Coordinates of C-alpha atoms and ligand atoms in Angstrom, one line a residue:
M1 CA -10.8 29.6 -19.1
N2 CA -10.1 31.1 -15.7
G3 CA -6.5 31.7 -14.7
T4 CA -3.1 32.1 -16.4
I5 CA -2.0 29.5 -18.8
I6 CA 1.2 28.0 -17.5
S7 CA 4.3 27.7 -19.7
S8 CA 6.4 24.6 -20.4
Q9 CA 9.1 26.1 -18.3
S10 CA 7.0 26.3 -15.2
L11 CA 5.0 23.1 -15.7
K12 CA 7.2 20.6 -13.8
A13 CA 7.5 22.9 -10.7
T14 CA 3.7 23.5 -10.8
V15 CA 2.9 19.8 -11.0
V16 CA 5.4 18.9 -8.2
K17 CA 3.9 21.6 -6.0
A18 CA 0.4 20.4 -6.7
V19 CA 1.2 16.7 -6.1
H20 CA 3.3 17.3 -2.9
S21 CA 0.8 19.7 -1.3
Q22 CA -2.4 17.7 -2.0
E23 CA -3.6 15.9 1.1
V24 CA -4.3 12.3 0.2
T25 CA -7.0 9.8 1.2
D26 CA -5.0 6.5 1.7
I27 CA -7.6 4.0 0.7
H28 CA -5.9 0.7 1.8
T29 CA -3.7 0.4 4.9
H30 CA -3.2 -2.0 7.9
L31 CA -3.1 0.8 10.3
F32 CA -5.4 1.2 13.3
S33 CA -6.7 4.2 15.3
P34 CA -5.3 4.5 18.8
A35 CA -8.4 2.9 20.3
F36 CA -7.1 -0.4 19.0
G37 CA -4.0 -0.1 21.3
T38 CA -1.0 -2.2 20.3
L39 CA -2.6 -3.2 17.0
L40 CA -1.3 0.2 15.8
L41 CA 2.3 -0.5 15.0
W42 CA 4.8 2.4 15.1
G43 CA 8.4 3.3 15.8
I44 CA 11.8 2.1 14.7
D45 CA 11.7 -1.5 15.8
D46 CA 8.3 -2.1 14.1
L47 CA 9.6 -0.3 11.0
I48 CA 12.7 -2.5 10.8
T49 CA 10.9 -5.8 11.5
Y50 CA 8.3 -5.1 8.7
H51 CA 7.9 -8.3 6.9
Y52 CA 9.4 -7.0 3.7
L53 CA 12.7 -6.5 5.4
I54 CA 12.5 -9.9 7.1
A55 CA 12.3 -11.6 3.7
E56 CA 15.3 -9.5 2.5
T57 CA 17.3 -10.3 5.7
F58 CA 17.0 -14.1 5.2
R59 CA 18.6 -13.7 1.8
K60 CA 21.7 -12.2 3.4
T61 CA 22.2 -14.3 6.5
Q62 CA 22.4 -18.0 7.3
I63 CA 20.2 -17.8 10.5
S64 CA 17.6 -20.6 10.6
Y65 CA 13.9 -19.7 10.7
E66 CA 13.6 -21.2 14.2
Q67 CA 16.5 -19.1 15.5
Y68 CA 15.1 -15.9 14.0
W69 CA 11.6 -16.4 15.3
A70 CA 13.0 -17.2 18.8
L71 CA 14.6 -13.7 18.9
T72 CA 12.9 -10.8 20.7
K73 CA 11.6 -7.9 18.4
T74 CA 14.6 -5.8 19.5
E75 CA 17.0 -8.7 18.7
Q76 CA 15.3 -9.2 15.3
A77 CA 15.6 -5.5 14.6
D78 CA 19.3 -5.5 15.6
L79 CA 20.0 -8.4 13.2
I80 CA 18.0 -6.7 10.3
W81 CA 19.7 -3.4 10.9
Q82 CA 23.2 -4.9 11.0
T83 CA 22.5 -7.1 7.9
L84 CA 20.7 -4.7 5.6
F85 CA 21.9 -1.3 6.7
I86 CA 25.4 -1.8 8.1
E87 CA 26.9 -4.8 6.3
N88 CA 25.1 -3.8 3.1
S89 CA 23.8 -0.5 1.7
P90 CA 20.0 -0.1 2.3
I91 CA 19.3 0.2 -1.3
S92 CA 16.1 -1.8 -1.7
E93 CA 12.7 0.1 -1.6
A94 CA 11.8 -1.2 1.8
C95 CA 15.2 -0.3 3.3
R96 CA 15.4 3.1 1.5
G97 CA 12.0 3.8 2.9
I98 CA 13.2 3.6 6.5
V99 CA 16.1 6.0 5.7
T100 CA 13.6 8.4 4.1
T101 CA 11.3 8.3 7.1
L102 CA 14.1 8.9 9.7
N103 CA 15.5 11.7 7.5
E104 CA 12.0 13.3 7.1
L105 CA 11.6 13.1 10.9
G106 CA 14.8 15.1 11.2
L107 CA 17.0 12.3 12.7
D108 CA 20.6 12.0 11.7
V109 CA 20.6 9.0 9.3
K110 CA 24.3 9.4 8.6
S111 CA 25.0 8.5 12.2
R112 CA 23.5 5.0 11.7
D113 CA 23.0 5.1 15.4
L114 CA 20.1 2.8 16.0
Q115 CA 20.0 3.5 19.7
S116 CA 19.5 7.2 19.1
Y117 CA 16.5 6.5 16.9
R118 CA 15.1 4.2 19.6
D119 CA 15.6 7.1 22.2
Y120 CA 13.7 9.4 19.9
F121 CA 10.7 7.1 19.6
A122 CA 10.8 6.3 23.3
S123 CA 10.2 10.0 24.0
M124 CA 7.1 10.1 21.7
K125 CA 3.4 9.6 22.6
V126 CA 1.5 7.8 19.8
E127 CA -1.4 10.3 19.8
D128 CA 1.1 13.1 19.2
Y129 CA 3.1 11.0 16.7
I130 CA 0.0 10.4 14.5
D131 CA -0.3 14.1 14.0
V132 CA 3.4 14.4 13.2
V133 CA 3.2 11.5 10.6
F134 CA 0.0 12.6 9.0
A135 CA 1.4 16.2 8.6
L136 CA 4.7 15.0 7.2
A137 CA 3.0 12.6 4.8
Q138 CA 0.2 15.0 3.9
V139 CA -2.3 12.3 4.6
K140 CA -5.8 13.5 5.3
E141 CA -7.3 10.1 6.3
V142 CA -6.7 6.4 6.0
V143 CA -8.8 3.3 5.5
M144 CA -8.0 0.5 7.8
T145 CA -8.3 -3.3 7.1
N146 CA -10.7 -4.6 9.7
D147 CA -11.3 -8.3 10.2
P148 CA -14.3 -9.3 12.4
F149 CA -12.7 -12.8 12.8
D150 CA -9.5 -11.4 14.3
P151 CA -9.5 -12.3 18.0
A152 CA -7.4 -9.3 18.9
E153 CA -9.5 -6.8 16.9
R154 CA -13.0 -8.1 17.4
P155 CA -13.3 -7.2 21.1
V156 CA -12.4 -3.6 20.4
W157 CA -15.3 -3.3 17.9
L158 CA -17.6 -5.0 20.5
S159 CA -16.6 -2.5 23.2
E160 CA -17.8 1.1 23.3
M161 CA -14.7 2.4 21.7
T162 CA -14.5 5.8 20.0
G163 CA -12.5 5.8 16.8
D164 CA -10.4 8.6 15.4
P165 CA -12.3 10.2 12.5
R166 CA -9.2 10.1 10.3
F167 CA -9.3 6.3 10.4
H168 CA -12.1 4.8 8.3
A169 CA -13.0 1.1 8.4
A170 CA -13.0 -1.5 5.6
L171 CA -14.7 -4.8 6.2
R172 CA -12.3 -7.5 5.3
L173 CA -13.9 -10.8 4.4
D174 CA -10.9 -13.1 3.7
A175 CA -11.8 -15.5 6.6
L176 CA -15.4 -15.7 5.5
L177 CA -14.8 -16.1 1.8
N178 CA -11.5 -18.0 1.6
T179 CA -11.8 -20.3 4.6
Y180 CA -15.5 -20.9 5.1
P181 CA -15.4 -24.7 5.0
E182 CA -12.3 -25.0 7.1
T183 CA -12.8 -22.4 9.8
G184 CA -15.3 -19.7 8.8
C185 CA -18.3 -21.8 9.3
Q186 CA -17.3 -22.9 12.8
Q187 CA -16.4 -19.4 13.8
L188 CA -19.7 -18.0 12.6
T189 CA -21.5 -20.7 14.6
A190 CA -19.5 -19.7 17.6
F191 CA -20.5 -16.0 17.0
G192 CA -24.2 -17.1 17.2
Y193 CA -25.1 -17.4 13.5
N194 CA -27.1 -20.4 12.4
V195 CA -24.9 -21.5 9.5
D196 CA -23.9 -24.9 8.1
G197 CA -21.2 -26.3 5.8
S198 CA -23.7 -27.0 3.0
L199 CA -24.6 -23.4 2.7
S200 CA -28.4 -24.0 3.0
E201 CA -30.8 -21.1 2.4
T202 CA -30.8 -20.5 6.2
A203 CA -27.0 -20.4 6.3
L204 CA -26.9 -17.9 3.4
K205 CA -29.4 -15.7 5.1
E206 CA -27.4 -15.9 8.3
I207 CA -24.2 -15.0 6.5
R208 CA -25.9 -12.0 5.1
R209 CA -27.0 -11.1 8.6
F210 CA -23.4 -11.4 9.8
I211 CA -22.2 -9.0 7.0
E212 CA -25.0 -6.6 7.7
D213 CA -24.3 -6.6 11.5
W214 CA -20.6 -5.7 10.8
I215 CA -21.6 -3.0 8.3
Q216 CA -23.8 -1.4 11.0
R217 CA -21.0 -1.8 13.5
M218 CA -18.0 -0.6 11.4
Q219 CA -19.7 1.7 8.9
P220 CA -17.0 0.6 6.4
K221 CA -16.1 2.5 3.3
Y222 CA -16.0 -0.8 1.4
M223 CA -15.9 -4.5 1.8
A224 CA -12.7 -6.2 0.7
V225 CA -11.2 -9.6 0.0
S226 CA -7.8 -10.8 -1.2
L227 CA -8.1 -13.6 -3.8
P228 CA -5.7 -16.2 -5.4
P229 CA -4.7 -15.9 -9.0
D230 CA -7.0 -18.8 -9.9
F231 CA -10.1 -17.1 -8.5
Q232 CA -13.1 -18.2 -10.5
F233 CA -16.5 -16.6 -10.8
P234 CA -19.2 -17.7 -11.1
D235 CA -18.1 -20.8 -9.1
D236 CA -19.7 -23.6 -7.1
S237 CA -17.3 -23.2 -4.3
A238 CA -18.3 -21.8 -0.9
R239 CA -16.6 -18.6 -1.9
G240 CA -18.5 -18.3 -5.2
K241 CA -21.9 -19.0 -3.5
I242 CA -21.3 -16.6 -0.7
I243 CA -20.2 -13.8 -3.0
Q244 CA -23.2 -14.4 -5.3
A245 CA -25.9 -14.8 -2.6
C246 CA -24.6 -12.6 0.2
V247 CA -21.8 -10.1 -0.6
L248 CA -23.1 -8.7 -3.9
P249 CA -26.7 -8.2 -2.8
V250 CA -25.6 -6.5 0.5
S251 CA -23.1 -4.4 -1.4
R252 CA -26.0 -3.0 -3.6
E253 CA -28.4 -2.7 -0.7
F254 CA -26.0 -0.8 1.5
N255 CA -24.4 1.0 -1.4
I256 CA -20.9 -0.2 -0.3
P257 CA -18.3 -1.1 -3.0
F258 CA -16.6 -4.5 -3.0
A259 CA -12.8 -4.4 -3.2
L260 CA -11.1 -7.3 -5.0
M261 CA -7.4 -7.7 -4.4
I262 CA -6.4 -10.5 -6.8
G263 CA -3.2 -12.5 -7.3
V264 CA -2.0 -13.5 -3.9
R265 CA -0.8 -17.0 -3.2
R266 CA -0.7 -17.3 0.6
A267 CA 2.1 -19.0 2.5
V268 CA 4.3 -20.2 -0.4
N269 CA 7.0 -20.3 2.3
P270 CA 5.0 -20.7 5.5
R271 CA 8.3 -20.6 7.6
L272 CA 8.5 -16.9 6.7
R273 CA 5.1 -16.3 8.3
L274 CA 3.7 -12.9 7.1
A275 CA 6.7 -12.6 4.8
G276 CA 5.9 -15.9 3.1
D277 CA 3.2 -14.9 0.7
G278 CA 3.7 -15.1 -3.1
M279 CA 1.8 -14.1 -6.2
G280 CA 0.6 -15.2 -9.6
K281 CA -0.8 -13.9 -12.8
A282 CA -4.6 -14.0 -12.7
D283 CA -7.1 -15.0 -15.3
L284 CA -9.3 -11.8 -15.4
T285 CA -12.2 -13.6 -17.1
S286 CA -13.8 -14.0 -13.6
L287 CA -13.5 -10.3 -12.9
E288 CA -15.0 -9.6 -16.3
N289 CA -17.9 -11.8 -15.5
L290 CA -18.5 -10.0 -12.2
L291 CA -18.4 -6.6 -13.9
R292 CA -20.7 -7.6 -16.7
E293 CA -23.3 -9.6 -14.8
H294 CA -23.5 -7.1 -11.9
P295 CA -23.6 -3.6 -13.5
N296 CA -25.2 -2.2 -10.3
N297 CA -22.3 -3.3 -8.1
R298 CA -19.2 -1.2 -7.8
F299 CA -15.8 -2.9 -7.6
L300 CA -12.5 -1.5 -6.4
V301 CA -9.7 -3.6 -7.9
T302 CA -6.0 -4.0 -7.5
L303 CA -3.9 -6.8 -8.9
L304 CA -0.6 -8.3 -7.6
S305 CA 0.9 -9.3 -11.0
R306 CA 2.7 -6.7 -13.2
E307 CA 1.6 -8.8 -16.1
N308 CA -2.1 -8.2 -15.3
Q309 CA -1.9 -4.4 -15.1
H310 CA -2.5 -3.6 -18.8
E311 CA -5.5 -5.9 -19.2
L312 CA -6.9 -4.4 -16.0
C313 CA -6.8 -1.0 -17.6
V314 CA -8.6 -2.3 -20.7
L315 CA -11.3 -3.9 -18.5
A316 CA -11.8 -0.6 -16.8
R317 CA -12.4 1.0 -20.2
K318 CA -15.2 -1.5 -20.7
F319 CA -16.8 -1.3 -17.3
R320 CA -17.3 2.0 -15.4
N321 CA -18.3 0.0 -12.3
L322 CA -14.6 -0.9 -12.0
M323 CA -12.3 1.5 -10.2
V324 CA -8.6 0.6 -10.6
F325 CA -6.6 1.4 -7.5
G326 CA -3.0 1.3 -6.2
C327 CA 0.3 -0.3 -6.8
W328 CA -0.2 -3.2 -4.5
W329 CA 2.6 -4.9 -2.4
F330 CA 5.1 -6.3 -5.0
M331 CA 3.9 -3.6 -7.4
N332 CA 4.8 -0.9 -4.9
N333 CA 8.3 -0.2 -6.3
P334 CA 9.4 2.9 -8.2
S335 CA 10.1 1.1 -11.6
I336 CA 6.6 -0.5 -11.6
I337 CA 4.8 2.4 -10.1
D338 CA 6.2 4.5 -12.9
E339 CA 5.3 2.0 -15.6
I340 CA 1.7 1.2 -14.5
T341 CA 0.9 4.9 -13.6
R342 CA 1.9 5.9 -17.1
E343 CA -0.3 3.2 -18.8
R344 CA -3.2 4.0 -16.5
I345 CA -3.1 7.7 -17.3
E346 CA -2.7 6.9 -21.0
L347 CA -5.6 4.5 -21.1
L348 CA -7.9 5.8 -18.3
G349 CA -7.0 9.5 -17.9
L350 CA -7.9 10.8 -14.5
S351 CA -10.4 8.1 -13.6
V352 CA -8.2 6.0 -11.4
I353 CA -6.9 5.9 -7.8
P354 CA -3.1 5.7 -8.6
Q355 CA -1.8 4.7 -5.2
H356 CA -2.4 3.5 -1.7
S357 CA 0.3 2.9 0.9
D358 CA -0.6 -0.5 2.3
A359 CA 1.2 0.8 5.4
R360 CA 1.4 -1.7 8.3
I361 CA 3.4 0.7 10.5
L362 CA 2.3 4.3 11.0
D363 CA 5.6 5.8 10.2
Q364 CA 5.6 4.1 6.7
L365 CA 3.1 6.7 5.5
V366 CA 6.0 9.2 5.4
Y367 CA 8.2 7.3 3.0
K368 CA 5.5 5.4 1.0
W369 CA 3.8 8.7 0.1
K370 CA 7.0 10.7 -0.4
H371 CA 8.4 8.1 -2.8
S372 CA 5.0 7.7 -4.7
R373 CA 4.4 11.4 -5.0
Q374 CA 7.8 11.9 -6.7
I375 CA 7.0 9.2 -9.3
I376 CA 3.3 10.3 -9.8
A377 CA 4.5 13.9 -10.3
D378 CA 7.1 12.8 -12.9
V379 CA 4.5 10.9 -14.8
L380 CA 1.9 13.7 -14.7
A381 CA 4.5 16.3 -15.7
D382 CA 5.4 14.2 -18.8
K383 CA 1.7 13.7 -19.7
Y384 CA 0.9 17.4 -19.3
Q385 CA 3.9 18.3 -21.3
D386 CA 2.7 16.1 -24.1
L387 CA -0.6 17.9 -23.9
L388 CA 1.1 21.3 -24.0
D389 CA 3.1 20.1 -27.0
S390 CA -0.2 19.4 -28.8
G391 CA -1.2 23.0 -28.3
W392 CA -3.5 22.7 -25.3
G393 CA -3.5 25.5 -22.6
L394 CA -3.4 24.5 -18.9
T395 CA -3.8 26.5 -15.7
E396 CA -2.4 25.8 -12.2
A397 CA -6.0 25.4 -10.9
E398 CA -6.8 22.7 -13.4
I399 CA -3.7 20.7 -12.5
E400 CA -4.7 21.1 -8.8
R401 CA -8.2 19.9 -9.7
D402 CA -6.9 16.9 -11.5
V403 CA -4.5 15.9 -8.6
A404 CA -7.3 16.3 -6.0
A405 CA -9.3 13.8 -8.0
L406 CA -6.5 11.3 -8.1
F407 CA -5.6 11.7 -4.4
G408 CA -9.1 11.3 -3.0
G409 CA -11.9 12.8 -5.1
N410 CA -12.2 9.7 -7.3
F411 CA -12.4 7.5 -4.2
H412 CA -15.0 9.5 -2.4
R413 CA -17.2 9.8 -5.5
F414 CA -16.9 6.1 -6.2
V415 CA -17.6 5.1 -2.6
D416 CA -20.5 7.5 -2.4
G417 CA -21.9 6.2 -5.7
Q418 CA -21.6 9.5 -7.5
Ligands
HDL501 O1 -3.7 -8.8 1.8 C1 -3.3 -7.6 1.9 O2 -4.0 -6.6 2.2 C2 -1.8 -7.4 1.7 O3 -1.5 -6.1 1.6 C3 -1.0 -8.1 2.8 O4 -1.4 -7.5 4.0 C4 0.5 -8.0 2.7 O5 1.1 -8.7 3.8 C5 1.0 -6.6 2.7 O6 1.2 -6.0 3.8 N1 1.4 -6.1 1.6 O7 1.9 -4.8 1.5
ZN502 ZN1 -2.9 -4.8 2.4

């Protein structure tokens, strides 16, 4: 063994240092490189009007949906700030996150002076601010969520734009897979693909061509789709047929994993718009079928129900073509991050991707990673202490090696098919 064996006394400090100094690959975000212009959200008013805080504000005010959506973004932020930060303590995870971010940026959060925060961001250029945020959050690179059906995003990909190498693409297929009969088919026809509602052989070939065209254009790290809790596979639905005939073969041919994000029930309250999505416990038999019947496909999977997390770990023990990732959305809260990270380490060791940020606003990287690093460090310190208590010897270099795997190495090896 190379290096000095660390003592129990120095273990926690060693783990905290390794976790907080390790640059991370953030494998799922809704961020955009500057080439996408205003699609990249940043600054105090975008932070405050994040859909998580919108949902929380409605619980504390009597404003109607119509009145709220008629406000300007600044007026919405004023209302949220007054409601959740002034009239109430910002104690929820989404609120505390803004406090952490402002504090990490060196702003005086005790002043609660929203205008002073606005003045700070007004003085910032986004290209410079990306460097500030990536350095503060210790983020090496992020993976975006890229939708070829999005009318705002699509033209940027079709232009001769040059991306920022720190922003990787992910080809998001929700519109194709979840809305093919309603809208996907018509949109593909409009894009020049010879498809039809009955998914003839020609249509399936054309859908493969569409996916291949966007793989060539985006060079994505993976393809992704979010799925409802009642997702079935195999399945005679348009989604089941397109996954079977198009996505899985292309995934193998281009050596690009398929990310499944299962458990979302879209628009349970449509009047909340982006904040109106809900969740449900999934039947993981469909995922099991995919893993077993397609051993040469690789699947990144994250689930939205806390009640699904333990069985996901057991499935991952059965199928090495399953990579468990992140504490997604309603899972991304300290109590649940702690619980599921512990069970993942206990059942899967160091063969998981413990976290992603899901950041929609650039500045969120600062708090989402600071908060998660604290929890992951606590879990790892406890697990390493259990190991030392069993007589094992550990070096600082080995802890750094393990953390590097969790914070990017596992992702790159899985994506590269190693
Ligand atoms: O479907 C997804 O990728 C989700 O992450 C949604 O974008 C959701 O609105 C979200 O931002 N969750 O954090
Ligand atoms: Zn997301």
